[in-house]
Amino acid sequence: MTWTRCRKLVNALRPHGLVALQTGRNTGVTCVRAVPLLKRCYASGSERSTEVEKILLDTIKATGPISFATYMQMCLSHPTAGYYMQASKPVIGREGDFITSPEISQVFGELLAIWLLSQWQSLGSRRKIRLIELGPGRGTLMHDVLRTLSQFPSTRIATSDIHLVETSLTMRATQKEKLSSMAQTHGWKLHWNDSIDDIRPDASEYTLVLAHEFFDALPFHLLQKTHRGWQEVLLASGPDPAVPTVLRPGGNSPSLDFSSSPTISSNVSRFRQVLSPAPTPSSTLLGLSSPRYQKLPVGSRIEVSPASFKIARRIAELLYDAETGGTQSAGNALIIDYGGEKVYGNSFRAFKNHKIVDPFQLPGQCDLTVNVDFAYLKEATADLVMNHGPLSQQAFLIRMALQSRVDALKAAAKDEEHRKHIDQAALRLVDPSGMGSQYQIMGMSGKKADADKLSMEERWPFIEGMSREP
């Protein structure tokens, strides 16, 4: 796809009654899960114990310290008390704990859809389309993507199956309510899967995958490099909660760009960090899982997510045409998250009521996230796919003709107030001091025989060495 063709596709979209305003999407100032550029601060919290906290402390009492991966998995996905599994409180939007790009503006999902559409036209237009989204949230992004694809006769007819990888029954119900009507109208089949492993590779269909703010919520292990090798940092039960506890990362550990100050735990935390007595087979294996880790000095801490490696690998398997030995692509993917092409050591954080809070404050009642190491995802997939980027969200959206779409929506707006809201939402998506730089977008294309001869159509907008504007 070229800039000219991209703008042509975008201009073909109907304004659609300004969906962003009709559905009441939030353009106000609420917290996104991206990393603030200012100094990290924590909100004060209650001293009450949560159900997940009691389970975790009982586990530690019975079996000893637990990994950060176990802590995160239990907090987010415990079957009854996990953050994403509860029906009592929304997690996304003004009434929830954070806001995401699709909830801010319809343009975000529309431009992602245009990229997927262009890839299908270039590489797989003779095959049916199978759409997959990992962690679909309230279904807003998938709704915008499907609405966009439905406006083009070729993709409307080619789309057949839509897979939503979601473990929360509450979220599934919300997604079904959001997407069922459109799916029934066009004869598309909706499927819900507990895991991406439930979806088999099928080169007879062209697979398009979306993972928006998915990898940041996957469990990770915290490792520290010592003279003995890589040892795991674990969580033990803390001292009396009335006694303040200060948790300090290793001085040489990779840290977030926005802060080099120590992380201070609230005085209600019942957890403390301890170092495993010696390297274990697991910590040693994780420490060897990327050649980049070997160059780090003693004292470094790294956040390593084997779950991210495994899932990225599975995405690549869905995009690789094994039947032909990779002579043609079987699909494409877009991964949108915050992070970068480097390992992090101190990015673990929590969100509650649109504020950053201590991740150990209210286990099971806060959203937990960690920065994504895009280089690690590339290492997991390099033999099966061609990786593109990552690009900043700002660069991606601008190169995908953001302004053309915004201008069309404003032209169809009924009054100046609506036009102002459209502008504000778009600007927030590409704000270089916020979402525009903090979020990264990486593309994947299934490997094919002439991978070294990718056309401009296939590489756009992931073009190296060009300015953010075409």
mmCIF file of N, CA and C in Angstrom, residues 5 24 26 28 69 72 77 105 127 155 176 181 216 223 266 269 273 275 284-285 292 329 333 357 417 434:
data_model
loop_
_atom_site.group_PDB
_atom_site.id
_atom_site.type_symbol
_atom_site.label_atom_id
_atom_site.label_comp_id
_atom_site.label_asym_id
_atom_site.label_seq_id
_atom_site.Cartn_x
_atom_site.Cartn_y
_atom_site.Cartn_z
ATOM 1 N N ARG A 5 -2.794 5.251 -2.200
ATOM 2 C CA ARG A 5 -3.813 4.202 -2.138
ATOM 3 C C ARG A 5 -4.444 4.124 -0.753
ATOM 4 N N GLY A 24 -21.175 7.448 22.474
ATOM 5 C CA GLY A 24 -20.751 8.081 23.707
ATOM 6 C C GLY A 24 -19.325 7.769 24.104
ATOM 7 N N ASN A 26 -15.550 8.219 25.077
ATOM 8 C CA ASN A 26 -15.009 9.225 25.976
ATOM 9 C C ASN A 26 -13.855 9.971 25.336
ATOM 10 N N GLY A 28 -12.866 12.775 27.132
ATOM 11 C CA GLY A 28 -12.419 13.527 28.287
ATOM 12 C C GLY A 28 -11.098 12.992 28.809
ATOM 13 N N ALA A 69 4.777 -13.976 38.224
ATOM 14 C CA ALA A 69 3.845 -14.541 37.248
ATOM 15 C C ALA A 69 2.623 -15.120 37.949
ATOM 16 N N MET A 72 0.469 -12.196 39.302
ATOM 17 C CA MET A 72 -0.278 -11.494 38.259
ATOM 18 C C MET A 72 -1.415 -12.352 37.712
ATOM 19 N N SER A 77 -6.857 -13.236 36.741
ATOM 20 C CA SER A 77 -7.636 -14.316 36.127
ATOM 21 C C SER A 77 -8.127 -15.384 37.085
ATOM 22 N N SER A 105 -11.826 7.016 20.010
ATOM 23 C CA SER A 105 -12.240 7.421 18.661
ATOM 24 C C SER A 105 -12.423 6.219 17.756
ATOM 25 N N ARG A 127 -8.744 -15.857 -0.911
ATOM 26 C CA ARG A 127 -9.155 -16.706 0.203
ATOM 27 C C ARG A 127 -10.152 -16.003 1.119
ATOM 28 N N THR A 155 -14.426 -7.510 0.923
ATOM 29 C CA THR A 155 -14.141 -8.015 2.272
ATOM 30 C C THR A 155 -15.422 -8.402 3.007
ATOM 31 N N LYS A 176 -20.672 -10.215 22.894
ATOM 32 C CA LYS A 176 -21.784 -10.804 22.135
ATOM 33 C C LYS A 176 -22.860 -9.770 21.871
ATOM 34 N N SER A 181 -25.446 -8.519 16.290
ATOM 35 C CA SER A 181 -26.352 -7.961 15.283
ATOM 36 C C SER A 181 -25.646 -7.801 13.940
ATOM 37 N N ASP A 216 0.544 -6.800 27.380
ATOM 38 C CA ASP A 216 0.941 -6.124 28.627
ATOM 39 C C ASP A 216 0.318 -6.765 29.866
ATOM 40 N N LEU A 223 13.581 -11.407 37.069
ATOM 41 C CA LEU A 223 14.878 -12.045 37.298
ATOM 42 C C LEU A 223 15.931 -11.006 37.654
ATOM 43 N N SER A 266 3.092 0.922 49.321
ATOM 44 C CA SER A 266 2.223 1.533 50.314
ATOM 45 C C SER A 266 2.360 0.792 51.630
ATOM 46 N N SER A 269 0.850 -2.875 52.115
ATOM 47 C CA SER A 269 1.257 -4.065 51.376
ATOM 48 C C SER A 269 1.613 -5.198 52.317
ATOM 49 N N GLN A 273 9.546 -8.447 48.442
ATOM 50 C CA GLN A 273 10.366 -9.127 47.440
ATOM 51 C C GLN A 273 11.530 -9.838 48.116
ATOM 52 N N LEU A 275 14.892 -12.712 47.064
ATOM 53 C CA LEU A 275 15.641 -13.337 45.980
ATOM 54 C C LEU A 275 15.746 -14.832 46.241
ATOM 55 N N THR A 284 17.276 -19.944 35.034
ATOM 56 C CA THR A 284 18.408 -20.054 34.115
ATOM 57 C C THR A 284 17.932 -20.112 32.668
ATOM 58 N N LEU A 285 16.882 -20.898 32.425
ATOM 59 C CA LEU A 285 16.343 -21.017 31.074
ATOM 60 C C LEU A 285 15.793 -19.684 30.580
ATOM 61 N N ARG A 292 20.214 -11.098 24.145
ATOM 62 C CA ARG A 292 20.403 -9.729 24.655
ATOM 63 C C ARG A 292 20.671 -9.717 26.151
ATOM 64 N N SER A 329 2.071 -16.127 1.971
ATOM 65 C CA SER A 329 1.640 -15.741 3.318
ATOM 66 C C SER A 329 0.248 -16.288 3.606
ATOM 67 N N ALA A 333 -0.891 -9.751 11.106
ATOM 68 C CA ALA A 333 -1.281 -9.411 12.475
ATOM 69 C C ALA A 333 -0.807 -8.007 12.811
ATOM 70 N N VAL A 357 -1.600 3.017 40.973
ATOM 71 C CA VAL A 357 -1.566 2.632 42.376
ATOM 72 C C VAL A 357 -0.527 1.536 42.584
ATOM 73 N N GLU A 417 -19.545 21.834 17.998
ATOM 74 C CA GLU A 417 -19.203 21.037 19.183
ATOM 75 C C GLU A 417 -18.786 19.621 18.784
ATOM 76 N N GLY A 434 1.941 11.697 24.936
ATOM 77 C CA GLY A 434 1.069 10.706 25.557
ATOM 78 C C GLY A 434 0.962 9.457 24.706
#
